[in-house]
Amino acid sequence: QVQLVESGGGLVQPGGSLRLSCAASGIIFSIYAVGWYRQAPGKQRELVAAMNTGGSTNIVDSVKGRFTISRDNAKNTVYLQMNSLKPEDTAVYYCNLEHYSGTYWGKGIQVTVSS
């Protein structure tokens, strides 16, 4: 059974940092492209950052230069380092694994940026 467990969210002040982690189990993690999405209240879910199996990344313009996605295949984990956080980054963040054989989502973790 595939499980994705996100951690590292919470409340942070503007300008602060958080690192999200998503630990996967029940799959061959290394064959999956990985990504982080977010959904703010009243808005559609949007891609934040993605990384393919070769290590190439795609970062949305609104977070470019502030967020970094990385993966550790030995730990079956994908990370999202978030720096210089802004109130508009407040959302539920979801990790995503994609392969032609299937797509998996985490349950989501809340990130709130507020003073």
PDB file of C-alpha atoms in Angstrom:
ATOM      1  CA  GLN A   1       0.000   0.000   0.000  1.00  0.00           C
ATOM      2  CA  VAL A   2       1.385   3.364  -1.058  1.00  0.00           C
ATOM      3  CA  GLN A   3       1.656   6.016   1.622  1.00  0.00           C
ATOM      4  CA  LEU A   4       2.912   9.587   1.404  1.00  0.00           C
ATOM      5  CA  VAL A   5       3.405  11.336   4.733  1.00  0.00           C
ATOM      6  CA  GLU A   6       4.092  15.055   4.781  1.00  0.00           C
ATOM      7  CA  SER A   7       5.710  16.875   7.681  1.00  0.00           C
ATOM      8  CA  GLY A   8       7.317  20.188   8.526  1.00  0.00           C
ATOM      9  CA  GLY A   9       4.419  22.575   8.100  1.00  0.00           C
ATOM     10  CA  GLY A  10       3.137  25.078  10.618  1.00  0.00           C
ATOM     11  CA  LEU A  11       2.959  28.754  11.460  1.00  0.00           C
ATOM     12  CA  VAL A  12       5.853  31.034  10.549  1.00  0.00           C
ATOM     13  CA  GLN A  13       6.350  34.772  10.448  1.00  0.00           C
ATOM     14  CA  PRO A  14       6.870  36.596   7.151  1.00  0.00           C
ATOM     15  CA  GLY A  15      10.471  36.264   6.082  1.00  0.00           C
ATOM     16  CA  GLY A  16      10.868  32.970   7.880  1.00  0.00           C
ATOM     17  CA  SER A  17      11.691  29.512   6.587  1.00  0.00           C
ATOM     18  CA  LEU A  18      10.206  26.039   6.679  1.00  0.00           C
ATOM     19  CA  ARG A  19      11.245  22.732   5.178  1.00  0.00           C
ATOM     20  CA  LEU A  20       8.541  20.346   4.139  1.00  0.00           C
ATOM     21  CA  SER A  21       9.256  16.638   3.861  1.00  0.00           C
ATOM     22  CA  CYS A  22       7.272  13.913   2.177  1.00  0.00           C
ATOM     23  CA  ALA A  23       8.226  10.346   2.989  1.00  0.00           C
ATOM     24  CA  ALA A  24       6.959   7.677   0.639  1.00  0.00           C
ATOM     25  CA  SER A  25       6.496   3.981   1.259  1.00  0.00           C
ATOM     26  CA  GLY A  26       5.142   1.074  -0.715  1.00  0.00           C
ATOM     27  CA  ILE A  27       6.608   2.188  -4.045  1.00  0.00           C
ATOM     28  CA  ILE A  28       9.874   2.258  -5.957  1.00  0.00           C
ATOM     29  CA  PHE A  29      10.409   5.939  -5.208  1.00  0.00           C
ATOM     30  CA  SER A  30      13.286   6.528  -7.614  1.00  0.00           C
ATOM     31  CA  ILE A  31      11.192   5.957 -10.757  1.00  0.00           C
ATOM     32  CA  TYR A  32       8.706   8.683  -9.878  1.00  0.00           C
ATOM     33  CA  ALA A  33       8.792  12.350 -10.744  1.00  0.00           C
ATOM     34  CA  VAL A  34       8.095  14.309  -7.573  1.00  0.00           C
ATOM     35  CA  GLY A  35       6.385  17.588  -6.922  1.00  0.00           C
ATOM     36  CA  TRP A  36       4.799  19.942  -4.456  1.00  0.00           C
ATOM     37  CA  TYR A  37       1.455  21.622  -5.035  1.00  0.00           C
ATOM     38  CA  ARG A  38      -0.480  24.037  -2.895  1.00  0.00           C
ATOM     39  CA  GLN A  39      -4.061  25.147  -2.496  1.00  0.00           C
ATOM     40  CA  ALA A  40      -5.026  28.375  -0.812  1.00  0.00           C
ATOM     41  CA  PRO A  41      -8.583  28.974   0.445  1.00  0.00           C
ATOM     42  CA  GLY A  42     -10.910  29.695  -2.454  1.00  0.00           C
ATOM     43  CA  LYS A  43      -8.245  28.935  -5.064  1.00  0.00           C
ATOM     44  CA  GLN A  44      -7.381  26.022  -7.291  1.00  0.00           C
ATOM     45  CA  ARG A  45      -4.528  23.695  -6.489  1.00  0.00           C
ATOM     46  CA  GLU A  46      -1.374  24.877  -8.225  1.00  0.00           C
ATOM     47  CA  LEU A  47       2.040  23.454  -8.930  1.00  0.00           C
ATOM     48  CA  VAL A  48       4.811  24.940  -6.808  1.00  0.00           C
ATOM     49  CA  ALA A  49       7.841  22.878  -7.752  1.00  0.00           C
ATOM     50  CA  ALA A  50       8.617  19.609  -9.473  1.00  0.00           C
ATOM     51  CA  MET A  51      11.633  17.414 -10.097  1.00  0.00           C
ATOM     52  CA  ASN A  52      11.959  14.581 -12.583  1.00  0.00           C
ATOM     53  CA  THR A  53      13.924  11.396 -12.086  1.00  0.00           C
ATOM     54  CA  GLY A  54      16.981  12.974 -13.660  1.00  0.00           C
ATOM     55  CA  GLY A  55      17.038  15.865 -11.215  1.00  0.00           C
ATOM     56  CA  SER A  56      15.716  18.594 -13.515  1.00  0.00           C
ATOM     57  CA  THR A  57      13.418  21.015 -11.753  1.00  0.00           C
ATOM     58  CA  ASN A  58      10.483  23.225 -12.599  1.00  0.00           C
ATOM     59  CA  ILE A  59       9.767  26.045 -10.153  1.00  0.00           C
ATOM     60  CA  VAL A  60       6.778  28.350 -10.480  1.00  0.00           C
ATOM     61  CA  ASP A  61       7.732  32.005 -10.952  1.00  0.00           C
ATOM     62  CA  SER A  62       6.029  33.185  -7.766  1.00  0.00           C
ATOM     63  CA  VAL A  63       8.432  31.168  -5.598  1.00  0.00           C
ATOM     64  CA  LYS A  64      11.503  31.071  -7.807  1.00  0.00           C
ATOM     65  CA  GLY A  65      14.590  32.070  -5.852  1.00  0.00           C
ATOM     66  CA  ARG A  66      12.842  31.367  -2.541  1.00  0.00           C
ATOM     67  CA  PHE A  67      11.801  27.706  -2.727  1.00  0.00           C
ATOM     68  CA  THR A  68      13.957  24.691  -3.567  1.00  0.00           C
ATOM     69  CA  ILE A  69      12.811  21.162  -4.266  1.00  0.00           C
ATOM     70  CA  SER A  70      15.083  18.196  -3.665  1.00  0.00           C
ATOM     71  CA  ARG A  71      14.850  14.440  -3.312  1.00  0.00           C
ATOM     72  CA  ASP A  72      16.717  11.711  -1.480  1.00  0.00           C
ATOM     73  CA  ASN A  73      16.057   8.413  -3.215  1.00  0.00           C
ATOM     74  CA  ALA A  74      17.843   6.507  -0.455  1.00  0.00           C
ATOM     75  CA  LYS A  75      15.305   7.850   2.040  1.00  0.00           C
ATOM     76  CA  ASN A  76      12.304   7.791  -0.326  1.00  0.00           C
ATOM     77  CA  THR A  77      11.769  11.426   0.557  1.00  0.00           C
ATOM     78  CA  VAL A  78      11.121  14.667  -1.302  1.00  0.00           C
ATOM     79  CA  TYR A  79      11.744  18.030   0.312  1.00  0.00           C
ATOM     80  CA  LEU A  80      10.602  21.595  -0.228  1.00  0.00           C
ATOM     81  CA  GLN A  81      12.834  24.212   1.349  1.00  0.00           C
ATOM     82  CA  MET A  82      10.889  27.445   1.658  1.00  0.00           C
ATOM     83  CA  ASN A  83      12.718  30.662   2.477  1.00  0.00           C
ATOM     84  CA  SER A  84      11.637  34.300   2.653  1.00  0.00           C
ATOM     85  CA  LEU A  85       8.073  33.190   3.173  1.00  0.00           C
ATOM     86  CA  LYS A  86       5.266  35.625   2.420  1.00  0.00           C
ATOM     87  CA  PRO A  87       1.653  35.712   3.614  1.00  0.00           C
ATOM     88  CA  GLU A  88       0.555  34.772   0.102  1.00  0.00           C
ATOM     89  CA  ASP A  89       2.415  31.463   0.507  1.00  0.00           C
ATOM     90  CA  THR A  90      -0.217  30.436   3.046  1.00  0.00           C
ATOM     91  CA  ALA A  91      -1.878  27.265   1.784  1.00  0.00           C
ATOM     92  CA  VAL A  92      -2.209  23.542   2.218  1.00  0.00           C
ATOM     93  CA  TYR A  93       0.799  21.942   0.560  1.00  0.00           C
ATOM     94  CA  TYR A  94       0.564  18.526  -1.082  1.00  0.00           C
ATOM     95  CA  CYS A  95       3.320  16.253  -2.268  1.00  0.00           C
ATOM     96  CA  ASN A  96       2.816  14.397  -5.510  1.00  0.00           C
ATOM     97  CA  LEU A  97       4.492  11.433  -7.153  1.00  0.00           C
ATOM     98  CA  GLU A  98       3.937  10.758 -10.837  1.00  0.00           C
ATOM     99  CA  HIS A  99       4.766   7.860 -13.109  1.00  0.00           C
ATOM    100  CA  TYR A 100       2.990   6.497 -16.159  1.00  0.00           C
ATOM    101  CA  SER A 101       1.826   3.615 -13.962  1.00  0.00           C
ATOM    102  CA  GLY A 102       0.151   5.878 -11.423  1.00  0.00           C
ATOM    103  CA  THR A 103      -0.069   9.158  -9.542  1.00  0.00           C
ATOM    104  CA  TYR A 104      -0.081   9.535  -5.783  1.00  0.00           C
ATOM    105  CA  TRP A 105      -0.902  12.421  -3.463  1.00  0.00           C
ATOM    106  CA  GLY A 106      -0.190  13.134   0.147  1.00  0.00           C
ATOM    107  CA  LYS A 107      -2.985  14.256   2.447  1.00  0.00           C
ATOM    108  CA  GLY A 108      -1.639  17.786   2.625  1.00  0.00           C
ATOM    109  CA  ILE A 109      -0.035  19.906   5.308  1.00  0.00           C
ATOM    110  CA  GLN A 110      -0.909  23.422   6.375  1.00  0.00           C
ATOM    111  CA  VAL A 111       1.583  26.255   6.004  1.00  0.00           C
ATOM    112  CA  THR A 112       0.536  29.586   7.480  1.00  0.00           C
ATOM    113  CA  VAL A 113       2.641  32.712   7.085  1.00  0.00           C
ATOM    114  CA  SER A 114       1.471  35.410   9.444  1.00  0.00           C
ATOM    115  CA  SER A 115       2.763  37.867  11.997  1.00  0.00           C
TER     116      SER A 115
END
